[in-house]
mmCIF file of C-alpha atoms and ligand atoms in Angstrom:
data_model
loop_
_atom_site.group_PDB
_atom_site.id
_atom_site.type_symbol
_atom_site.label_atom_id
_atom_site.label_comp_id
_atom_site.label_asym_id
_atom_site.label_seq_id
_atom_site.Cartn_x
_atom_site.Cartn_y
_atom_site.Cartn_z
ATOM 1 C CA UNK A 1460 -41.268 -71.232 46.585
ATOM 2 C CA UNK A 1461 -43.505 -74.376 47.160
ATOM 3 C CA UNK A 1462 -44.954 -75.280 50.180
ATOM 4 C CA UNK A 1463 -42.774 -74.674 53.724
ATOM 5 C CA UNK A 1464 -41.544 -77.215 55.890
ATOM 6 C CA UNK A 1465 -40.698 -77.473 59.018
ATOM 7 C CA UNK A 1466 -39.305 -80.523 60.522
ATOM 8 C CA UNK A 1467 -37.532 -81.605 63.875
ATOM 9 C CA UNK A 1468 -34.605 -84.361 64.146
ATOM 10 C CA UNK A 1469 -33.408 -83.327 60.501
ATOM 11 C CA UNK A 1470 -29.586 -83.374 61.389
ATOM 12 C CA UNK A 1471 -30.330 -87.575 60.611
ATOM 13 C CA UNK A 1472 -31.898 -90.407 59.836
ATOM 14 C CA UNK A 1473 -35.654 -90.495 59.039
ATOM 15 C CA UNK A 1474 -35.636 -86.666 59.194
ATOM 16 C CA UNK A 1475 -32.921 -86.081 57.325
ATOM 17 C CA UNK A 1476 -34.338 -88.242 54.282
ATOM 18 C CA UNK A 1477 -37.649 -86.221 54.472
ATOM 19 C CA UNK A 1478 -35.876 -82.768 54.302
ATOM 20 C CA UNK A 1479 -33.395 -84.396 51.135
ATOM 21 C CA UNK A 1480 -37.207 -85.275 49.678
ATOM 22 C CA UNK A 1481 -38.631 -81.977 50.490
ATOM 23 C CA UNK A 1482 -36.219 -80.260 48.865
ATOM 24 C CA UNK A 1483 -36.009 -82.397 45.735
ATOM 25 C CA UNK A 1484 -39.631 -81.656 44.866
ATOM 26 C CA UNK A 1485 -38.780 -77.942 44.974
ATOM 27 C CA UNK A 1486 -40.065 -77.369 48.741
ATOM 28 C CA UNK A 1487 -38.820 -74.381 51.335
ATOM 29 C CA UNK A 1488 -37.234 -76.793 54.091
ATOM 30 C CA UNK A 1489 -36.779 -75.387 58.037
ATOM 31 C CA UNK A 1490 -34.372 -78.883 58.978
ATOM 32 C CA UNK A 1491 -33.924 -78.705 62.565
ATOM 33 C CA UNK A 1492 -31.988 -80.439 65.206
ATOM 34 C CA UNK A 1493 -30.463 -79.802 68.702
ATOM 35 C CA UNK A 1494 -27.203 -78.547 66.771
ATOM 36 C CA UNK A 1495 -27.795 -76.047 63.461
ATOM 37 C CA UNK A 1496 -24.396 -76.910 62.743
ATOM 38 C CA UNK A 1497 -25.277 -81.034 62.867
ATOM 39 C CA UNK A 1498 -27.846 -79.972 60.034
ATOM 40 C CA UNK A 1499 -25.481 -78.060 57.948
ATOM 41 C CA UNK A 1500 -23.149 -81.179 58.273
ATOM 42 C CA UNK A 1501 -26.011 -83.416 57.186
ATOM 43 C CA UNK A 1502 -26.587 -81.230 53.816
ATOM 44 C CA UNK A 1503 -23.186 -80.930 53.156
ATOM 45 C CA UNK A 1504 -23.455 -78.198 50.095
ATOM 46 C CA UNK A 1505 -25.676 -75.483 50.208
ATOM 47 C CA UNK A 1506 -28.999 -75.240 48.951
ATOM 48 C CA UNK A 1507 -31.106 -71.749 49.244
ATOM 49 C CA UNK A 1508 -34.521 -73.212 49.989
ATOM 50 C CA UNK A 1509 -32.721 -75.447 52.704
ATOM 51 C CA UNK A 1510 -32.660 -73.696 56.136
ATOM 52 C CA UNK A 1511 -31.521 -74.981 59.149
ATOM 53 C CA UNK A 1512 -32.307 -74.217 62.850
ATOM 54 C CA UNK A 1513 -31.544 -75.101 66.172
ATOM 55 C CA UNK A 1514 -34.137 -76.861 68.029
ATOM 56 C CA UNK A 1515 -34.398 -79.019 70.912
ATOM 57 C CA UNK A 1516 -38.111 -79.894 70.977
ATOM 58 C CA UNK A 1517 -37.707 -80.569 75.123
ATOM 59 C CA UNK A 1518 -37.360 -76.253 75.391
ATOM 60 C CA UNK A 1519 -41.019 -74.905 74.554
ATOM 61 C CA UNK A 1520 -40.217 -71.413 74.851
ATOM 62 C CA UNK A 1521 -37.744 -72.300 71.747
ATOM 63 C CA UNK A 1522 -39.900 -74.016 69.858
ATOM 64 C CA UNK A 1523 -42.173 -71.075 69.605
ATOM 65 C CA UNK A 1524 -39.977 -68.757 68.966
ATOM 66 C CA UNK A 1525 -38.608 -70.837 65.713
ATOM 67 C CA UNK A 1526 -42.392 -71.224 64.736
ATOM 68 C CA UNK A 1527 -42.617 -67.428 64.747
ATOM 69 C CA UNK A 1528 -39.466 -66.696 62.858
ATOM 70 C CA UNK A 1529 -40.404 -69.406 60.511
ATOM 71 C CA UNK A 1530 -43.736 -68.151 59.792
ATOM 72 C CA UNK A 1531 -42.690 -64.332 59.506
ATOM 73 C CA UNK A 1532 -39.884 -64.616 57.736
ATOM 74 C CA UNK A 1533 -42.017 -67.367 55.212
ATOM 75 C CA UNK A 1534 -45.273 -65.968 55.594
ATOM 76 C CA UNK A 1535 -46.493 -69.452 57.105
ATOM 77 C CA UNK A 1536 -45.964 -73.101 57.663
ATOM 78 C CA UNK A 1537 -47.322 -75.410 55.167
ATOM 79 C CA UNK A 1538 -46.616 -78.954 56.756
ATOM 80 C CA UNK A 1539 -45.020 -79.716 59.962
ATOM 81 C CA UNK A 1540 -43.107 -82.879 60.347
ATOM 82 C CA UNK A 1541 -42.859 -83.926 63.996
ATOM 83 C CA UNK A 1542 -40.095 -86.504 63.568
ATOM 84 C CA UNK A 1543 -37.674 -86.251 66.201
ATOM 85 C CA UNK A 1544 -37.719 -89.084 68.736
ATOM 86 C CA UNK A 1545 -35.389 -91.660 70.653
ATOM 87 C CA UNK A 1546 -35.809 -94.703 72.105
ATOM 88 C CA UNK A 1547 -35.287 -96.569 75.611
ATOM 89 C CA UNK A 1548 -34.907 -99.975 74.989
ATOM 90 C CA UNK A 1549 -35.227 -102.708 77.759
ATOM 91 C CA UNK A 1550 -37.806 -104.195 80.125
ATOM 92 C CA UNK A 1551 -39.422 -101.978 82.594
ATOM 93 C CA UNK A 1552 -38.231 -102.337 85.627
ATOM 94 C CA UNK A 1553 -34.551 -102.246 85.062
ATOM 95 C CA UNK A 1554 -35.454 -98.175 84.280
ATOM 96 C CA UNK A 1555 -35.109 -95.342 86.941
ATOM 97 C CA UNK A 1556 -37.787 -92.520 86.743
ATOM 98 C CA UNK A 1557 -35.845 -90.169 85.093
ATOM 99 C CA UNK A 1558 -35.206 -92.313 82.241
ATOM 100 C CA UNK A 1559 -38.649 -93.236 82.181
ATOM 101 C CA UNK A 1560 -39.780 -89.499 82.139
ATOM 102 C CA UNK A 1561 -36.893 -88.590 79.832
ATOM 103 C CA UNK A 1562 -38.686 -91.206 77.181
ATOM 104 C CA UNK A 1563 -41.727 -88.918 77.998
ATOM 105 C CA UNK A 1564 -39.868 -85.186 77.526
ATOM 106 C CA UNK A 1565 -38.928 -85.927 74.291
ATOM 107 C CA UNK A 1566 -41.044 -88.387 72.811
ATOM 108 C CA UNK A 1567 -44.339 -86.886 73.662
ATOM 109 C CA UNK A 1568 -43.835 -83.471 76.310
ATOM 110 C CA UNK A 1569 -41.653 -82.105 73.357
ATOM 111 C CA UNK A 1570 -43.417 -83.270 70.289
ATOM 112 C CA UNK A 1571 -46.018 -81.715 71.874
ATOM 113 C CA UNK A 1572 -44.056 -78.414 72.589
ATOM 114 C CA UNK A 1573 -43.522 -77.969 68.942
ATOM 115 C CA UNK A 1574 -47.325 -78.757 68.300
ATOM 116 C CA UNK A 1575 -48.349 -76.207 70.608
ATOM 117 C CA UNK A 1576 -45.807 -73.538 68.979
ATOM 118 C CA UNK A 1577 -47.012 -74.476 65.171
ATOM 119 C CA UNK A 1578 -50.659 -74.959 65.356
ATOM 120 C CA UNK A 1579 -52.082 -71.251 66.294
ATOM 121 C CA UNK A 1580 -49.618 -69.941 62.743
ATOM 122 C CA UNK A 1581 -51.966 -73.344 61.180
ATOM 123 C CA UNK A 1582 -55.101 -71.694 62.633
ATOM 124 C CA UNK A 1583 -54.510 -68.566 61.697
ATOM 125 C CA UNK A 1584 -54.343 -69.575 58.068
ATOM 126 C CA UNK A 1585 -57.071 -72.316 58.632
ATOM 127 C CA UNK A 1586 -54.941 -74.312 56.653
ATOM 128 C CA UNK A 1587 -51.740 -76.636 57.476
ATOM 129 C CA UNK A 1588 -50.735 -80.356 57.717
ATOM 130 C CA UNK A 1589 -48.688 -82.183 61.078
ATOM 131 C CA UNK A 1590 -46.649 -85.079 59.631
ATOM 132 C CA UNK A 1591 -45.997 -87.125 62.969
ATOM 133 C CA UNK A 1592 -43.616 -89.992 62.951
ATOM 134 C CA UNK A 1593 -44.927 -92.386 65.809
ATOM 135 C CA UNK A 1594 -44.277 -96.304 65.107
ATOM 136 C CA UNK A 1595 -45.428 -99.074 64.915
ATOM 137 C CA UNK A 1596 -44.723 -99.791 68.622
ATOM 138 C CA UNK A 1597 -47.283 -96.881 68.873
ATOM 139 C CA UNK A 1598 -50.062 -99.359 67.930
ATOM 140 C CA UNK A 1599 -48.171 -102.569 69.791
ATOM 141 C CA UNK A 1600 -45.731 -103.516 72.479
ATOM 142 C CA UNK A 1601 -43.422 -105.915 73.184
ATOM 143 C CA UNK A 1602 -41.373 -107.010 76.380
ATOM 144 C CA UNK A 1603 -38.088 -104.817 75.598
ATOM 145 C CA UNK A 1604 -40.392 -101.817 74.112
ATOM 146 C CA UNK A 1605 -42.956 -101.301 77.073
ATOM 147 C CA UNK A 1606 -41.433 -98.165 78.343
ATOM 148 C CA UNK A 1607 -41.027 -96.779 74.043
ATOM 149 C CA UNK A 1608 -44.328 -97.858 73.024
ATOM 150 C CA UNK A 1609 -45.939 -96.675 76.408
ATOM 151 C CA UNK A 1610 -44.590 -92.857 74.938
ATOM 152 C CA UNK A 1611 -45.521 -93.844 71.635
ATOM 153 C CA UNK A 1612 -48.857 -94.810 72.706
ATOM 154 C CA UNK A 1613 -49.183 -91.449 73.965
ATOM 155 C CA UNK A 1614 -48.419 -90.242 70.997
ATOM 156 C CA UNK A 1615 -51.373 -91.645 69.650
ATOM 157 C CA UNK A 1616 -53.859 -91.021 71.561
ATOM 158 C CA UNK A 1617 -53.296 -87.375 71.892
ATOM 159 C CA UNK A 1618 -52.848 -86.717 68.034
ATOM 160 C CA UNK A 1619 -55.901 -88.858 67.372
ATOM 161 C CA UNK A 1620 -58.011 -86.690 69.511
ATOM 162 C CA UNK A 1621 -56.276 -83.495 68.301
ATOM 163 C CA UNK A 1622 -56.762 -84.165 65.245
ATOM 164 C CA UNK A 1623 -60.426 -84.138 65.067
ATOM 165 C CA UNK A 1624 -60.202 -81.006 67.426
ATOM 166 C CA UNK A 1625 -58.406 -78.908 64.722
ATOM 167 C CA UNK A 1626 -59.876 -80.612 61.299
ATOM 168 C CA UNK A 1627 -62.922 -78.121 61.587
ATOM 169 C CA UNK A 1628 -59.992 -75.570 61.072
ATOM 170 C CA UNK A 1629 -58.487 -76.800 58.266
ATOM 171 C CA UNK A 1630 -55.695 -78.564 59.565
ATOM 172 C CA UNK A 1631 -54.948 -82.012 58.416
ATOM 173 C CA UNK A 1632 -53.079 -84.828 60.824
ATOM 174 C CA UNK A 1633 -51.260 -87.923 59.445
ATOM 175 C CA UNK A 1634 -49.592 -90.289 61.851
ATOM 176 C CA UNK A 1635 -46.774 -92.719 60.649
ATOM 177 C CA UNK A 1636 -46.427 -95.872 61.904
ATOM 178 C CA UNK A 1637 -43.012 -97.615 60.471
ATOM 179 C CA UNK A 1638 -41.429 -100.793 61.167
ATOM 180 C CA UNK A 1639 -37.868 -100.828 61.683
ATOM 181 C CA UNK A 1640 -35.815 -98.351 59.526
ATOM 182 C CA UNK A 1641 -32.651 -98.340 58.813
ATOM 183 C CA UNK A 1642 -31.205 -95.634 60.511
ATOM 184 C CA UNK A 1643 -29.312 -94.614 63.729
ATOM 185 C CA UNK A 1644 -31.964 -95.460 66.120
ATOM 186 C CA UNK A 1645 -30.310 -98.522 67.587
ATOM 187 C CA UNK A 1646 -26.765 -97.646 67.787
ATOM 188 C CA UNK A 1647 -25.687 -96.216 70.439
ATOM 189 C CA UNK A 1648 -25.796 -92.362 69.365
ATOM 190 C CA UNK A 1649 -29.250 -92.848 69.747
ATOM 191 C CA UNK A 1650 -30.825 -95.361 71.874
ATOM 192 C CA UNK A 1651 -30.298 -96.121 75.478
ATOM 193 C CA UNK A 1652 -31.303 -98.786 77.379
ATOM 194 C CA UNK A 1653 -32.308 -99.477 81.356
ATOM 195 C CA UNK A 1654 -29.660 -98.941 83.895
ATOM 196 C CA UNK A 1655 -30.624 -101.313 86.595
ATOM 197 C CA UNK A 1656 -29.678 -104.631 86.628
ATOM 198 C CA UNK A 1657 -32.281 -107.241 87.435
ATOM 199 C CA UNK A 1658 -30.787 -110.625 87.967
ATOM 200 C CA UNK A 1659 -34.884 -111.752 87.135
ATOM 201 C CA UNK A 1660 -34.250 -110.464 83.598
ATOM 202 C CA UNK A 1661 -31.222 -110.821 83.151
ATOM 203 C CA UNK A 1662 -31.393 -113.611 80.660
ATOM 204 C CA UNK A 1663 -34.309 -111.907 78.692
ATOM 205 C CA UNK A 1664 -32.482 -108.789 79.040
ATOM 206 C CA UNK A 1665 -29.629 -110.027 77.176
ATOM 207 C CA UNK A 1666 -31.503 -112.053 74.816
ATOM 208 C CA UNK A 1667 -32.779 -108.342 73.884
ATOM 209 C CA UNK A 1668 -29.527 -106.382 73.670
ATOM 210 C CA UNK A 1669 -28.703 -109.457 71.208
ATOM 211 C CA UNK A 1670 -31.793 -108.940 69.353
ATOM 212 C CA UNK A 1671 -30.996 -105.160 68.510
ATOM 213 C CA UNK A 1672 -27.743 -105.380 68.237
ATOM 214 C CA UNK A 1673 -28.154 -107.948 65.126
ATOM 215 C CA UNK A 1674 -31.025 -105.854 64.063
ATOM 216 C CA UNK A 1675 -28.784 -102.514 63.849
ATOM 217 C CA UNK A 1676 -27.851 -101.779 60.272
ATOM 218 C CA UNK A 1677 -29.678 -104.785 59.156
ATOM 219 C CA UNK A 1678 -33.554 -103.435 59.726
ATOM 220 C CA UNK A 1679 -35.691 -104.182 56.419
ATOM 221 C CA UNK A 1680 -37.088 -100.619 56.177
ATOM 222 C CA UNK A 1681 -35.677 -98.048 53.436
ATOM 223 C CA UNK A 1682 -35.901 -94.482 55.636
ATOM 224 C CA UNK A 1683 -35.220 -92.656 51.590
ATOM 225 C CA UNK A 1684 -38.953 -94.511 50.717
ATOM 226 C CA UNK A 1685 -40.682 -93.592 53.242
ATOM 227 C CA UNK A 1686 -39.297 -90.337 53.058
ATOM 228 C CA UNK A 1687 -40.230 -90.090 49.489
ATOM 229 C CA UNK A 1688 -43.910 -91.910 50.509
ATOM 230 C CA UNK A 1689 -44.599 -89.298 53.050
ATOM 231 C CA UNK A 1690 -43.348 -85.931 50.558
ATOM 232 C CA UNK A 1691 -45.897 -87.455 47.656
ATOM 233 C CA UNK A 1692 -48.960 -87.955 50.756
ATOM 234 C CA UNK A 1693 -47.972 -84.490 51.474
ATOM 235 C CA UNK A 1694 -49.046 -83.143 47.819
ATOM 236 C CA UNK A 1695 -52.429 -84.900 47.788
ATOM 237 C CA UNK A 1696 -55.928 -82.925 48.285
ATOM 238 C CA UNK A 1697 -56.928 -86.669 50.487
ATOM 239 C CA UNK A 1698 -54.297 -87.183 53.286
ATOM 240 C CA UNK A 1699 -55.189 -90.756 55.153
ATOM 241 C CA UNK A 1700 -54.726 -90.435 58.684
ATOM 242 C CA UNK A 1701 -52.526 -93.386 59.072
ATOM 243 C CA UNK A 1702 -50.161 -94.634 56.982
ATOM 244 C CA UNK A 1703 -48.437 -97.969 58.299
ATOM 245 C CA UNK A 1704 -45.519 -98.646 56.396
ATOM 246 C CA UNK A 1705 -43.170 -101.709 55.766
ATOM 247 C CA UNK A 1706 -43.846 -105.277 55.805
ATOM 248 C CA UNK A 1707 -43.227 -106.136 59.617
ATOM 249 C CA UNK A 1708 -45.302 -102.663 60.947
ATOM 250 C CA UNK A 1709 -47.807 -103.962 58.553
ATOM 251 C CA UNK A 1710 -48.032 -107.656 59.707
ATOM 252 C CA UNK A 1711 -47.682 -106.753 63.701
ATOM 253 C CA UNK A 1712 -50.750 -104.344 63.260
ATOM 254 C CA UNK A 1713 -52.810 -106.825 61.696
ATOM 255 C CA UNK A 1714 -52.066 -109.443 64.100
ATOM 256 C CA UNK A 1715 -52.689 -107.374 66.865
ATOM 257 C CA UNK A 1716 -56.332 -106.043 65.388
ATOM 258 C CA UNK A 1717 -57.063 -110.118 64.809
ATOM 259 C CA UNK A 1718 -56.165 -110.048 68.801
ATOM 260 C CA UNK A 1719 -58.135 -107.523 69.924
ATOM 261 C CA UNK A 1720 -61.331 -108.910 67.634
ATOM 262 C CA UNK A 1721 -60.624 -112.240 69.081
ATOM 263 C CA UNK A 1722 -60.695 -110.480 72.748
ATOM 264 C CA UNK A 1723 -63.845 -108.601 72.006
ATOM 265 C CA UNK A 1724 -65.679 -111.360 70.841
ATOM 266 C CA UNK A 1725 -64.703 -113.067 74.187
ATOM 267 C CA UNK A 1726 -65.599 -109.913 75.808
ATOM 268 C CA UNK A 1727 -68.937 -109.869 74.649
ATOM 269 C CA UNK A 1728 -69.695 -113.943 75.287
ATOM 270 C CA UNK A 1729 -68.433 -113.317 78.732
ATOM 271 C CA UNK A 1730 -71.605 -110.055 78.833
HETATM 272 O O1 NJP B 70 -33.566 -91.993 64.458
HETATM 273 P P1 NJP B 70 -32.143 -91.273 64.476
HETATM 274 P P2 NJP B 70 -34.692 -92.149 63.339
HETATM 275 N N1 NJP B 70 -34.742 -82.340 70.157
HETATM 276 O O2 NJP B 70 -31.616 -91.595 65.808
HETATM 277 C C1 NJP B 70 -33.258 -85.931 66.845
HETATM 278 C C2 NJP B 70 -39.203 -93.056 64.781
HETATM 279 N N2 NJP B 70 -39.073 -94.461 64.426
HETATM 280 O O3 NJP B 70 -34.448 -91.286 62.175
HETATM 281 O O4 NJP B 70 -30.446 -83.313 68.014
HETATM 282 C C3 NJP B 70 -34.610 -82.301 68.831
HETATM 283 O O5 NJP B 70 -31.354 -91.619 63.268
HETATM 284 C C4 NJP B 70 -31.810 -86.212 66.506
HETATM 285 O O6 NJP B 70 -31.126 -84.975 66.345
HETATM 286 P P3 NJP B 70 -29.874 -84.471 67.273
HETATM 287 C C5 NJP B 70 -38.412 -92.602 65.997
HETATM 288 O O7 NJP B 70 -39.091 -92.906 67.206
HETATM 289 C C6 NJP B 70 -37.883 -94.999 64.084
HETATM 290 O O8 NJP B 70 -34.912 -93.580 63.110
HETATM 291 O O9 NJP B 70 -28.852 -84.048 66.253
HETATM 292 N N3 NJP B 70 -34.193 -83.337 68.082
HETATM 293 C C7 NJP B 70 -31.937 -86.931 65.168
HETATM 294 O O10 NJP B 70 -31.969 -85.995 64.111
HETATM 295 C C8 NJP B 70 -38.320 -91.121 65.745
HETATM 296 O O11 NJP B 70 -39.475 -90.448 66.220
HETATM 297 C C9 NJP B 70 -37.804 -96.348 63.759
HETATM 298 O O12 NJP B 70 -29.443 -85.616 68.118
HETATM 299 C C10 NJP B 70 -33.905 -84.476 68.731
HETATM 300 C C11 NJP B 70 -33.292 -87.621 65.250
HETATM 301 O O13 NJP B 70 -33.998 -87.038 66.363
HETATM 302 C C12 NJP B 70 -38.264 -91.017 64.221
HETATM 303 O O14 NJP B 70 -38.681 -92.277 63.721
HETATM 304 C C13 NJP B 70 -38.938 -97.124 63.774
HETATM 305 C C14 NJP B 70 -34.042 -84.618 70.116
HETATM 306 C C15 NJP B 70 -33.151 -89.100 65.485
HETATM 307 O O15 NJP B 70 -32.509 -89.697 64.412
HETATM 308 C C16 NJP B 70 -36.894 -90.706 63.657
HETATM 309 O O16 NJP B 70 -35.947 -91.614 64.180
HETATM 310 C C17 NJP B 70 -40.142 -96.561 64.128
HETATM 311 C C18 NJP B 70 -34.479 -83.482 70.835
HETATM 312 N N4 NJP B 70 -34.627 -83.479 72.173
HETATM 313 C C19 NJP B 70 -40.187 -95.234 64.455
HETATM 314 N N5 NJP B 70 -33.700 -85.894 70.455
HETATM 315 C C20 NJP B 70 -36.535 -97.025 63.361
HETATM 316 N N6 NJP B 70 -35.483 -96.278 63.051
HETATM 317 O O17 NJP B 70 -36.471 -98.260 63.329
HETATM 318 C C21 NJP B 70 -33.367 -86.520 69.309
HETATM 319 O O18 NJP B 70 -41.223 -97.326 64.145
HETATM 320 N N7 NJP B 70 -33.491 -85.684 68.268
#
């Protein structure tokens, strides 16, 4: 049967590519999105290890009821992949709240909904691996990403912690910081951006909007590698806990750890 998966904005993109990978090396795949039907659209013919599942990670109570079903009816969940995720795009203060805190429900209050369903079935088996797709606007922001990368951030801070909290029982954490892939992500379907208008910005603003727009369907990162990267990591007794992938994610990171070097050396002259 191979190992079962489990993974959460399958009916596209990224997630989609991971489930296609999954199930190429002979893996049991749970593809889930809001809409079952969105994933049976995305596979097109049937497959018997390929199962897919409604599941909007924002609904908790849902989440652990398809961890439960997954892990009866499979005897257990091998590797979760915590992929699903949108963005806002735009500067700060031409967000309301709720858009803010919408960024939040899914990005990180839901990720961690399908965390909380998953890990006690990981426990239980004291054995297990969470595949979660943060970015590299998890590690650094930019004007246009603040309110993203602030849930992003998140992201990473909690699953750094948790990770060392649940390595002592056997389950393993990798977090996935990609450039820009070429997927849906900026069009429309699944971005959105600030609603308020902000005559301050509204030069940067648009200078923005122009910046994605060019940069939809044009990114530099293959989504099918990755996926492929992330199904061989998968496989390996030695999971790293990051894995930064693409040119631009790489160069960005570095920069910003020269940065933050730079500013601790400075901190420590100024002590
Ligand atoms: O995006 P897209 P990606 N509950 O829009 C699902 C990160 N990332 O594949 O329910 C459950 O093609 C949605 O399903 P549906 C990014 O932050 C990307 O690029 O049918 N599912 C769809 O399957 C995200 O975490 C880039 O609408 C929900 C999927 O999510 C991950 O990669 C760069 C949902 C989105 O597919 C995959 O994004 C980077 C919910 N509430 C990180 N809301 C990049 N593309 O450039 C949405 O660094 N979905």
């Amino acid at each position: 049967m191979g190992m079962v998966w489990l993974i959460t904005g399958a009916s596209r993109g990224l997630g989609r590519e991971i489930a296609r990978a999954a199930l190429d090396s002979g893996e049991t795949v749970v593809a889930t999105a809001r809409s079952a039907d969105a994933v049976r659209h995305a596979f097109g013919s049937d497959n018997p290890r390929l199962h897919p599942l409604a599941l909007d990670i924002v609904d908790g109570e849902a989440a652990k009821s398809v961890a439960a079903e997954v892990a009866a009816r499979f005897g257990g969940i091998d590797v979760l992949v915590n992929n699903a995720g949108y963005a806002e795009l735009g500067f700060f203060e031409t967000f309301t709240d709720a858009e803010v805190r919408r960024q939040f429900e899914v990005n990180l209050f839901g990720t961690m909904n399908v965390v909380r369903a998953v890990a006690p079935h990981m426990r239980e088996r004291r054995s297990g691996l969470i595949v979660t797709i943060s970015s590299v606007s998890g590690l650094v922001s930019n004007a246009g990403g603040a309110v993203y990368s602030a849930s992003k951030f998140a992201v990473e801070g909690w699953m750094e912690g948790f990770a060392q909290e649940v390595a002592p029982l056997g389950i393993r954490s990798l977090l996935v910081e990609p450039g820009m892939l070429r997927t849906e992500f900026m069009n429309g379907k699944s971005a959105s951006f600030g609603s308020i208008d902000i005559p301050d910005y509204a030069e940067a603003v648009a200078q923005f909007r122009a910046f994605v727009d060019g940069a939809n369907g044009n990114q530099p990162g293959d989504p099918t590698l990755l996926a492929a990267r992330i199904v061989a990591l998968a496989s390996q007794d030695e999971v790293p806990s990051r894995f930064v992938f693409g040119d631009d994610a790489r160069q960005w990171v570095s920069a910003k750890v020269d940065r933050l070097r730079q500013e601790i050396a400075r901190s420590e002259d100024r002590t």
